[in-house]
Amino acid sequence: MECDIKDNNLAQMGKKRIEWASNDMPVLTQVREKFAKEKPFSGLKMSACLHMTAETANLARTLKEGGADVALCASNPLSTQDDVVASLVEDYGISVFAIKGENTDTFYKHLKAVIAHSPNITMDDGADLISTIHKEHPELIKQIIGSMEETTTGVIRLRAMEKDSALKIPIVAVNDAKTKNMFDNRYGTGQSTLDGIIRATDMLIAGKNVVVAGYGWCGRGFADRARGMGAKVIVTEVDPIKALEAAMDGFEVSPMVEAAKKGDLFCTITGDINIIDKQHFEVMKDGAFVCNSGHFDCEINLKNLEKMSENIKKDIRNFVDEYTLKNDDGTKKRIFVLAEGRLINLSAAEGHPASVMDMSFATQALAGEWVVKNKDILKPKVYNVSEEIENTVANLKLRSMDIQIDKLTEEQKNYLESWQEGT
Ligand code: ADE
């Protein structure tokens, strides 16, 4: 079996982590048991470019139980858990190409390796796999029956491809499922981003001015959690509706250039580029911390920060780089950048907790089964996850939490379906 990982001897520790995560993934476990019986992916090759974590390992186990021949690579150079991938190779017989801290060349070499696996189904977290196949391996397009996309940034890229008529493969926008973004993006990102910041810095959040760029599901989750720990949160937005929502949720809302003067800690979660740039660094306070929890490392303009700095000290602590800048009056200030502007939650912490990835990855796995079942009718476009899958995942999660809910009576159903009754 082909693989490229840091050290196979780390497998024992990795297996413990995979099993620990599995304890908190009851929905995915049930899907795995169903797949073990029904083998929906029998004879199919799957390539996935995802964050290589213990939670992803449980997804990969599920796909393999379903009959797939699986190959994995990392969707971010810093998010790989080396012990987990060692266990995937040693204990579960799954091909993995991922090493934490790999450079850009190795990242693309690994992406190419899972493309060379010659997949029939792919999974992406950020659309790197599917866009590389379109650009460099169009010969594979006809054998790929569908692809699942895990994250907002990836879905935006894929919808842009669809709009340009460049998309040649059916896609399921797993990110857009309610069972994914309302929980993973909000509660997962909210908690894991703070976790990454705290692990990297050991800072006290209470009393800090925390600036959150972007008030999508992820930004909302983070703003809420930071407030819960006693921070004074300022939200920056470009969308008037989201800005209004943030204001009515009780947050201060202001342009970044104003917020930049006040912030002790900045976190970008927008999916766009250069959210924090020269004009913002210029007015920041001495000792400000800057990090990103959006998919790509383009939200903070580190090139400009580098140019503005007279001194850069790397790794003054794990995941912390210190940039020293000269102010106009000749005094100096330091800006601390966390995890080189890459996803802080997956770089400095362990990503979202298993309990929330349970829903996202059960949705992924069932979306994969849906693609196989519907392969003869799917077109090269972006599909939403079916309501049936969403309800299955939500009901299984509720059951695992021992929560019961009411059912509509016949009378209530009829009332909802009728239009004659009024005031
Ligand atoms: N994305 C965010 N958190 C994650 C995790 N724990 N595993 C895989 N992908 C993730």
PDB file of N, CA, C and O and ligand atoms in Angstrom, residues 50-56 75 81 125 150 180 184 188-189 192 343 345-346 350-354 356-357 361, ligand 1:
ATOM      1  N   LEU A  50      -8.869  16.138   2.854  1.00  0.00           N
ATOM      2  CA  LEU A  50      -9.553  16.661   4.048  1.00  0.00           C
ATOM      3  C   LEU A  50      -8.512  16.929   5.127  1.00  0.00           C
ATOM      4  O   LEU A  50      -7.358  16.516   4.999  1.00  0.00           O
ATOM      5  N   HIS A  51      -8.914  17.588   6.215  1.00  0.00           N
ATOM      6  CA  HIS A  51      -7.993  17.725   7.340  1.00  0.00           C
ATOM      7  C   HIS A  51      -7.787  16.339   7.949  1.00  0.00           C
ATOM      8  O   HIS A  51      -8.767  15.636   8.235  1.00  0.00           O
ATOM      9  N   MET A  52      -6.528  15.964   8.125  1.00  0.00           N
ATOM     10  CA  MET A  52      -6.237  14.592   8.569  1.00  0.00           C
ATOM     11  C   MET A  52      -6.273  14.498  10.093  1.00  0.00           C
ATOM     12  O   MET A  52      -5.249  14.509  10.775  1.00  0.00           O
ATOM     13  N   THR A  53      -7.477  14.385  10.609  1.00  0.00           N
ATOM     14  CA  THR A  53      -7.688  14.354  12.058  1.00  0.00           C
ATOM     15  C   THR A  53      -8.309  13.020  12.467  1.00  0.00           C
ATOM     16  O   THR A  53      -8.711  12.223  11.606  1.00  0.00           O
ATOM     17  N   ALA A  54      -8.457  12.857  13.767  1.00  0.00           N
ATOM     18  CA  ALA A  54      -9.083  11.625  14.276  1.00  0.00           C
ATOM     19  C   ALA A  54     -10.525  11.503  13.779  1.00  0.00           C
ATOM     20  O   ALA A  54     -11.018  10.394  13.540  1.00  0.00           O
ATOM     21  N   GLU A  55     -11.191  12.641  13.604  1.00  0.00           N
ATOM     22  CA  GLU A  55     -12.583  12.604  13.138  1.00  0.00           C
ATOM     23  C   GLU A  55     -12.635  12.159  11.680  1.00  0.00           C
ATOM     24  O   GLU A  55     -13.459  11.331  11.296  1.00  0.00           O
ATOM     25  N   THR A  56     -11.702  12.690  10.882  1.00  0.00           N
ATOM     26  CA  THR A  56     -11.639  12.279   9.471  1.00  0.00           C
ATOM     27  C   THR A  56     -11.290  10.796   9.375  1.00  0.00           C
ATOM     28  O   THR A  56     -11.773  10.085   8.491  1.00  0.00           O
ATOM     29  N   SER A  75      -5.862  18.633   3.483  1.00  0.00           N
ATOM     30  CA  SER A  75      -6.366  19.843   2.822  1.00  0.00           C
ATOM     31  C   SER A  75      -5.688  21.091   3.368  1.00  0.00           C
ATOM     32  O   SER A  75      -6.014  22.203   2.944  1.00  0.00           O
ATOM     33  N   GLN A  81      -2.692  15.270  11.836  1.00  0.00           N
ATOM     34  CA  GLN A  81      -2.297  14.642  13.108  1.00  0.00           C
ATOM     35  C   GLN A  81      -1.469  13.405  12.738  1.00  0.00           C
ATOM     36  O   GLN A  81      -2.002  12.387  12.277  1.00  0.00           O
ATOM     37  N   ASP A 125     -12.084  19.478   0.985  1.00  0.00           N
ATOM     38  CA  ASP A 125     -12.322  20.524   1.982  1.00  0.00           C
ATOM     39  C   ASP A 125     -11.570  21.754   1.461  1.00  0.00           C
ATOM     40  O   ASP A 125     -10.421  21.979   1.804  1.00  0.00           O
ATOM     41  N   GLU A 150     -16.792  20.021   1.595  1.00  0.00           N
ATOM     42  CA  GLU A 150     -16.991  20.156   3.043  1.00  0.00           C
ATOM     43  C   GLU A 150     -17.084  21.596   3.548  1.00  0.00           C
ATOM     44  O   GLU A 150     -17.649  21.844   4.599  1.00  0.00           O
ATOM     45  N   LYS A 180     -24.742  20.495   8.735  1.00  0.00           N
ATOM     46  CA  LYS A 180     -23.319  20.828   8.751  1.00  0.00           C
ATOM     47  C   LYS A 180     -23.132  22.243   9.269  1.00  0.00           C
ATOM     48  O   LYS A 180     -22.635  22.462  10.370  1.00  0.00           O
ATOM     49  N   ASP A 184     -21.460  22.620  12.855  1.00  0.00           N
ATOM     50  CA  ASP A 184     -20.004  22.563  12.676  1.00  0.00           C
ATOM     51  C   ASP A 184     -19.446  23.986  12.558  1.00  0.00           C
ATOM     52  O   ASP A 184     -18.544  24.395  13.297  1.00  0.00           O
ATOM     53  N   GLY A 188     -18.730  24.395  16.237  1.00  0.00           N
ATOM     54  CA  GLY A 188     -17.401  23.796  16.043  1.00  0.00           C
ATOM     55  C   GLY A 188     -16.342  24.875  15.915  1.00  0.00           C
ATOM     56  O   GLY A 188     -15.380  24.922  16.684  1.00  0.00           O
ATOM     57  N   THR A 189     -16.533  25.781  14.958  1.00  0.00           N
ATOM     58  CA  THR A 189     -15.523  26.839  14.757  1.00  0.00           C
ATOM     59  C   THR A 189     -15.442  27.742  15.976  1.00  0.00           C
ATOM     60  O   THR A 189     -14.356  28.149  16.394  1.00  0.00           O
ATOM     61  N   SER A 192     -13.474  25.653  18.651  1.00  0.00           N
ATOM     62  CA  SER A 192     -12.109  25.212  18.310  1.00  0.00           C
ATOM     63  C   SER A 192     -11.186  26.400  18.002  1.00  0.00           C
ATOM     64  O   SER A 192      -9.974  26.325  18.220  1.00  0.00           O
ATOM     65  N   LEU A 343      -5.352  28.340   9.378  1.00  0.00           N
ATOM     66  CA  LEU A 343      -6.434  27.962  10.291  1.00  0.00           C
ATOM     67  C   LEU A 343      -5.932  27.698  11.716  1.00  0.00           C
ATOM     68  O   LEU A 343      -5.308  26.660  11.972  1.00  0.00           O
ATOM     69  N   ASN A 345      -7.523  26.909  14.416  1.00  0.00           N
ATOM     70  CA  ASN A 345      -8.161  25.820  15.174  1.00  0.00           C
ATOM     71  C   ASN A 345      -7.597  24.450  14.818  1.00  0.00           C
ATOM     72  O   ASN A 345      -7.535  23.555  15.660  1.00  0.00           O
ATOM     73  N   LEU A 346      -7.168  24.308  13.565  1.00  0.00           N
ATOM     74  CA  LEU A 346      -6.627  23.005  13.165  1.00  0.00           C
ATOM     75  C   LEU A 346      -5.107  22.983  13.245  1.00  0.00           C
ATOM     76  O   LEU A 346      -4.497  21.918  13.211  1.00  0.00           O
ATOM     77  N   GLU A 350      -7.059  20.886  17.887  1.00  0.00           N
ATOM     78  CA  GLU A 350      -7.385  19.635  17.187  1.00  0.00           C
ATOM     79  C   GLU A 350      -8.573  19.764  16.251  1.00  0.00           C
ATOM     80  O   GLU A 350      -9.199  18.772  15.902  1.00  0.00           O
ATOM     81  N   GLY A 351      -8.913  21.006  15.874  1.00  0.00           N
ATOM     82  CA  GLY A 351     -10.085  21.184  15.018  1.00  0.00           C
ATOM     83  C   GLY A 351     -11.350  21.068  15.861  1.00  0.00           C
ATOM     84  O   GLY A 351     -11.297  21.073  17.093  1.00  0.00           O
ATOM     85  N   HIS A 352     -12.473  20.931  15.171  1.00  0.00           N
ATOM     86  CA  HIS A 352     -13.742  20.866  15.897  1.00  0.00           C
ATOM     87  C   HIS A 352     -13.831  19.559  16.675  1.00  0.00           C
ATOM     88  O   HIS A 352     -13.370  18.513  16.206  1.00  0.00           O
ATOM     89  N   PRO A 353     -14.511  19.592  17.798  1.00  0.00           N
ATOM     90  CA  PRO A 353     -14.700  18.366  18.570  1.00  0.00           C
ATOM     91  C   PRO A 353     -15.464  17.299  17.775  1.00  0.00           C
ATOM     92  O   PRO A 353     -16.285  17.608  16.910  1.00  0.00           O
ATOM     93  N   ALA A 354     -15.187  16.046  18.148  1.00  0.00           N
ATOM     94  CA  ALA A 354     -15.765  14.913  17.416  1.00  0.00           C
ATOM     95  C   ALA A 354     -17.290  14.965  17.387  1.00  0.00           C
ATOM     96  O   ALA A 354     -17.915  14.618  16.382  1.00  0.00           O
ATOM     97  N   VAL A 356     -19.375  17.287  17.028  1.00  0.00           N
ATOM     98  CA  VAL A 356     -19.984  18.085  15.970  1.00  0.00           C
ATOM     99  C   VAL A 356     -19.557  17.565  14.587  1.00  0.00           C
ATOM    100  O   VAL A 356     -20.342  17.569  13.635  1.00  0.00           O
ATOM    101  N   MET A 357     -18.319  17.052  14.488  1.00  0.00           N
ATOM    102  CA  MET A 357     -17.886  16.452  13.216  1.00  0.00           C
ATOM    103  C   MET A 357     -18.715  15.204  12.914  1.00  0.00           C
ATOM    104  O   MET A 357     -18.835  14.772  11.770  1.00  0.00           O
ATOM    105  N   PHE A 361     -19.720  14.596   9.163  1.00  0.00           N
ATOM    106  CA  PHE A 361     -19.169  13.449   8.431  1.00  0.00           C
ATOM    107  C   PHE A 361     -20.220  12.362   8.179  1.00  0.00           C
ATOM    108  O   PHE A 361     -20.107  11.616   7.200  1.00  0.00           O
TER     109      PHE A 361
HETATM  110  N1  ADE B   1     -12.645  20.798  10.180  1.00  0.00           N
HETATM  111  C1  ADE B   1     -12.760  21.417  11.350  1.00  0.00           C
HETATM  112  N2  ADE B   1     -12.514  20.583  12.369  1.00  0.00           N
HETATM  113  C2  ADE B   1     -12.215  19.384  11.834  1.00  0.00           C
HETATM  114  C3  ADE B   1     -11.865  18.134  12.381  1.00  0.00           C
HETATM  115  N3  ADE B   1     -11.783  17.936  13.697  1.00  0.00           N
HETATM  116  N4  ADE B   1     -11.641  17.143  11.513  1.00  0.00           N
HETATM  117  C4  ADE B   1     -11.726  17.356  10.189  1.00  0.00           C
HETATM  118  N5  ADE B   1     -12.060  18.489   9.618  1.00  0.00           N
HETATM  119  C5  ADE B   1     -12.298  19.522  10.435  1.00  0.00           C
END
